[in-house]
XYZ file of N, CA and C in Angstrom:
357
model
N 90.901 70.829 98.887
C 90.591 72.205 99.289
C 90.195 73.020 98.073
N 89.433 73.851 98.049
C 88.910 74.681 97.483
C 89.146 75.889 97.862
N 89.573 77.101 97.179
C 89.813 78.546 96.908
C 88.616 79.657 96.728
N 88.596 80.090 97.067
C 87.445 81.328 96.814
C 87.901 82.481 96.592
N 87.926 83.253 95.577
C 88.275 84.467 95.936
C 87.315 85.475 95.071
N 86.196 87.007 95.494
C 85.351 87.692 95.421
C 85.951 89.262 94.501
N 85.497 89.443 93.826
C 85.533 91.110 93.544
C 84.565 91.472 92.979
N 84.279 92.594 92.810
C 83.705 93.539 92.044
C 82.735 94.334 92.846
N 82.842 94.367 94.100
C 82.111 95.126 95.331
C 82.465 96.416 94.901
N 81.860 97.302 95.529
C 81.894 99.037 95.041
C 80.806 99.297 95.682
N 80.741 101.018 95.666
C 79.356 101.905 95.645
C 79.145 102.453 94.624
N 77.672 102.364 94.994
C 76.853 102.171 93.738
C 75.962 103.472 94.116
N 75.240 103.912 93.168
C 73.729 104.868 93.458
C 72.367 103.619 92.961
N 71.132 103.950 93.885
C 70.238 103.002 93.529
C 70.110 103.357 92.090
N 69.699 102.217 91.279
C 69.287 101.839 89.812
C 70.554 101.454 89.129
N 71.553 101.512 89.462
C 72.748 101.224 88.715
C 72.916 100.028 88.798
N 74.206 99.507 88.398
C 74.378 98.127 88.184
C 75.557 97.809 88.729
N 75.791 96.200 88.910
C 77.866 96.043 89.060
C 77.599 94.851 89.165
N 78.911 94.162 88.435
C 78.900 92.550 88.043
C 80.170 92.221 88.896
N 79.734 90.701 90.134
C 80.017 90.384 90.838
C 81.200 89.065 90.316
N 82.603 89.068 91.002
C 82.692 87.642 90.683
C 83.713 86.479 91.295
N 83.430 85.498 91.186
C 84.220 84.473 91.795
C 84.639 83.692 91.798
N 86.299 83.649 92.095
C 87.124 82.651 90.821
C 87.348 81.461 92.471
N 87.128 80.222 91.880
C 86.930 79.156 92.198
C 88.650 78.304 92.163
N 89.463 77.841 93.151
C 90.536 77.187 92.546
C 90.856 75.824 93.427
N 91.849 75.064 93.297
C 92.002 74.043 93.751
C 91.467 72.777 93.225
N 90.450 72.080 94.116
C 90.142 70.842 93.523
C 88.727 71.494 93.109
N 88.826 72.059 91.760
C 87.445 72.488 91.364
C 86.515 70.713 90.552
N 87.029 70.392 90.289
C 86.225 69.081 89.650
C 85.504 68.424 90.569
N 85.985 68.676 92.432
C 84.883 68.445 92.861
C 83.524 68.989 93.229
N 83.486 70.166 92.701
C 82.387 71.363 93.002
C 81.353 70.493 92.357
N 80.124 70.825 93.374
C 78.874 70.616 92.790
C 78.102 71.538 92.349
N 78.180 72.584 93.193
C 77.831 74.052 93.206
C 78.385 75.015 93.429
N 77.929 76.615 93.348
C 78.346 77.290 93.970
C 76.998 78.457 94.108
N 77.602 79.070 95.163
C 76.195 80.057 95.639
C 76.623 81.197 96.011
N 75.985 82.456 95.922
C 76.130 83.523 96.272
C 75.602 83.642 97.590
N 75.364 84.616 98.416
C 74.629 84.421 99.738
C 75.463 86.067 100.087
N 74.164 86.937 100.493
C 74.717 88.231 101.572
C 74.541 88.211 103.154
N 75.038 88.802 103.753
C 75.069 89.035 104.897
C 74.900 90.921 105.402
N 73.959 91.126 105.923
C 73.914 93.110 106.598
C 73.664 92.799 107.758
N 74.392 93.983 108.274
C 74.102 93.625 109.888
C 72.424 93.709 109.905
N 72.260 93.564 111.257
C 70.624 92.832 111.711
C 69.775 92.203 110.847
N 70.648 91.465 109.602
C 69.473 90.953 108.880
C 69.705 89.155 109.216
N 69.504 88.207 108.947
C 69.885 87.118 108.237
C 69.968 87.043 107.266
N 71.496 85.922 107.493
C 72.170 85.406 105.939
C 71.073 85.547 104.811
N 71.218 85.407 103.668
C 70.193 85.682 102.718
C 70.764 84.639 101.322
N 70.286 83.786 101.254
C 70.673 83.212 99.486
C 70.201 84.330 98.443
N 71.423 84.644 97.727
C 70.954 85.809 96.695
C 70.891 84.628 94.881
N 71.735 84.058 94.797
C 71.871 82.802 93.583
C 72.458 81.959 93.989
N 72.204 81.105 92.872
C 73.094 79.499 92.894
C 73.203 78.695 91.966
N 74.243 78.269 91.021
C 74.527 77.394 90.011
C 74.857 76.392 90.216
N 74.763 74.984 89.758
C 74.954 74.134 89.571
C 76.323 74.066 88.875
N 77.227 72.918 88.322
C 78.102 72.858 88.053
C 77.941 72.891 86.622
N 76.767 72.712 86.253
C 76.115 72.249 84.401
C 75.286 73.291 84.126
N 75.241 74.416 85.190
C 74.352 75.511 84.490
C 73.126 75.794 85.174
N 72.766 74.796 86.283
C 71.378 75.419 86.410
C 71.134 75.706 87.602
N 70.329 77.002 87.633
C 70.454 78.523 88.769
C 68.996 78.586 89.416
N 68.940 79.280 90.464
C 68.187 79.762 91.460
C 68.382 80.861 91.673
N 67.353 81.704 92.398
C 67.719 83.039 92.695
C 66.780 83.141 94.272
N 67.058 83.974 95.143
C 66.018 84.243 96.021
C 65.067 85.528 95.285
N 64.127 85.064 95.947
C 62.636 86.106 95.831
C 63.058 87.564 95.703
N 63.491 88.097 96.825
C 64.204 89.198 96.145
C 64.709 89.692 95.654
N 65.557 88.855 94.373
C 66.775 89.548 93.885
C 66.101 89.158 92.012
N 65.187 88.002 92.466
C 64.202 87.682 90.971
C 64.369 88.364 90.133
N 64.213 88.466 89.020
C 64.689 89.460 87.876
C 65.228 90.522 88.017
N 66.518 90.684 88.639
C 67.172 92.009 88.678
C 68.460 91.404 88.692
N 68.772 90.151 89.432
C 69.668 89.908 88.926
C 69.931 88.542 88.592
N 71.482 88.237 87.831
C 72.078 86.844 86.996
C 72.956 86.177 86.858
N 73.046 85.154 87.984
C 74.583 84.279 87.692
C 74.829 83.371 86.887
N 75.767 83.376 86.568
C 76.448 82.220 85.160
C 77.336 81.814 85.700
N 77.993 80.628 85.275
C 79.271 79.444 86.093
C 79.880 79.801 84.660
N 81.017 79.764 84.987
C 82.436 79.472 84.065
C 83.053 78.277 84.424
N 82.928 77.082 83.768
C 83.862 76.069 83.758
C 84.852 75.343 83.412
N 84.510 76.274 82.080
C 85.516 76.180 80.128
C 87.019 76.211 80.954
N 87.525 76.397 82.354
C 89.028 76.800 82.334
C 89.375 75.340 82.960
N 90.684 74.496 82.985
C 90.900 73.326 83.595
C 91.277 74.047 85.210
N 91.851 75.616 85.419
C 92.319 75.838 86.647
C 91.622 76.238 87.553
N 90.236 76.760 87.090
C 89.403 77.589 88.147
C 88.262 77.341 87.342
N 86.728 77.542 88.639
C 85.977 77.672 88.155
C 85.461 79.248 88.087
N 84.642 80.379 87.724
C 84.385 81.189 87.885
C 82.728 81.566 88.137
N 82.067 82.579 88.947
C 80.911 81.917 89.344
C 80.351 83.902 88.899
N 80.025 84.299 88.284
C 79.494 85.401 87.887
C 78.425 85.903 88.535
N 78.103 87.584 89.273
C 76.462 87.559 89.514
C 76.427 89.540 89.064
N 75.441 89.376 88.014
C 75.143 90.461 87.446
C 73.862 90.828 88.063
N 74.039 92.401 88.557
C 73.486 92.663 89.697
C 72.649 94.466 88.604
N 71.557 93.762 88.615
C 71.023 95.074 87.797
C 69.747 96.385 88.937
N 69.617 97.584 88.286
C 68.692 98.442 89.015
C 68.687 98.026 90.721
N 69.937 98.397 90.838
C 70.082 97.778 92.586
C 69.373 98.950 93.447
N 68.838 97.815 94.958
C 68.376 98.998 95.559
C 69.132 99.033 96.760
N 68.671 99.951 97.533
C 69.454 99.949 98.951
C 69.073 98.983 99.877
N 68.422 98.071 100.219
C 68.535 96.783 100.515
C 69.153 95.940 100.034
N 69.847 96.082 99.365
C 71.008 95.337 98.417
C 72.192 95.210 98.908
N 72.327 96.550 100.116
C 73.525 96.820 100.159
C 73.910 95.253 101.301
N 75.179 94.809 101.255
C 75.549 93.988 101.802
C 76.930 93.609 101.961
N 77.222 92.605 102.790
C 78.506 91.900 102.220
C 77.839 90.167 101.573
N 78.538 90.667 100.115
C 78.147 89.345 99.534
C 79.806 88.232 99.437
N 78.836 86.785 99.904
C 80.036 85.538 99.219
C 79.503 84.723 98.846
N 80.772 84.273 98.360
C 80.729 83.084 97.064
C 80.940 81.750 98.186
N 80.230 80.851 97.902
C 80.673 79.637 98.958
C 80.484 78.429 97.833
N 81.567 77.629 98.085
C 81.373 76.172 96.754
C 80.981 74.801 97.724
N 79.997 73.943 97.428
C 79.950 73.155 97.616
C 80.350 72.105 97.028
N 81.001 70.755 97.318
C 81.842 69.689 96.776
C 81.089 68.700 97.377
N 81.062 67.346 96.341
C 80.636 66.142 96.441
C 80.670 65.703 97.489
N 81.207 65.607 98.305
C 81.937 65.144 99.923
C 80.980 65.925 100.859
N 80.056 66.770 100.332
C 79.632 67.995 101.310
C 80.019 69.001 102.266
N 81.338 69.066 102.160
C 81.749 69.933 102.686
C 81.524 71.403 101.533
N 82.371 72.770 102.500
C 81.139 73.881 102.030
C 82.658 74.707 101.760
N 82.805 75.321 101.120
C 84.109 76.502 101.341
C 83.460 77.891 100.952
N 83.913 78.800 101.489
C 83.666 80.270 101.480
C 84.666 81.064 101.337
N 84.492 82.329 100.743
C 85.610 83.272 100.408
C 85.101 84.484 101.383
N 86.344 85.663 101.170
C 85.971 86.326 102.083
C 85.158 87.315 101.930
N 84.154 87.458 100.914
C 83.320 88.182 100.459
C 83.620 89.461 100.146
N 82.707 90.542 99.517
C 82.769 91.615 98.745
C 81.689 92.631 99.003
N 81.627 93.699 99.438
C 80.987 94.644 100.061
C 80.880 95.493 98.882
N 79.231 95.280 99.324
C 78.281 96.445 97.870
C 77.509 97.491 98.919
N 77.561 98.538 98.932
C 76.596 99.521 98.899
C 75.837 100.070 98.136
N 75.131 100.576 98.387
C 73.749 101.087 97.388
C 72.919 102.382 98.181
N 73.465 103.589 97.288
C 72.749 104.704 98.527
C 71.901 105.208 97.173
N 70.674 105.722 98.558
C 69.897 106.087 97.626
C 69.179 107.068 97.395
């Protein structure tokens, strides 16, 4: 089993910033990944990033240079999954989570973190 747990949600004013994050626990050595992903009402799910376990990231189209996740792995107890969220706009606003994927393919999710963005 794998742990998820989200902070750094807040309101925001558009152009500002807030760094997202997500500490990873349990059997982290089996993580392959981990991904960010929002959810607003009437929209569909949305991939916002995604790291690999060695560093290497994706972003969706919309979030392309504005914002930046980094993996923390340096700890033996948790992994940590970072997303620096710059000049946000009000389509931004969401509930964002962290979900880890493990070798086995199974998927775990936390209970995500609610950003607003008024503008």
């Amino acid at each position: 089993q794998v742990q998820l747990v989200e902070s750094g949600g807040g309101l925001v004013q558009a152009g500002e910033s807030l760094n997202l994050s997500c500490v990873a626990t349990g059997i982290i050595y089996s993580i392959s990944d981990m991904i960010w992903y929002r959810e607003a009402p009437g929209r569909q799910p949305e991939l916002v990033a995604s790291s690999t376990n060695t560093g290497n990231t994706a972003y969706g189209d919309s979030v392309k240079g504005r914002f930046t996740t980094s993996i923390d792995t340096t700890k033996s107890t948790r992994y940590r999954l970072n997303l620096q969220m710059n000049n946000l706009k009000s389509e931004d606003t969401a509930v964002y989570f962290c979900k880890a994927r493990v070798y086995t393919g199974s998927e775990y999710r936390g209970q995500g973190t609610r950003v607003t963005v008024s503008s």
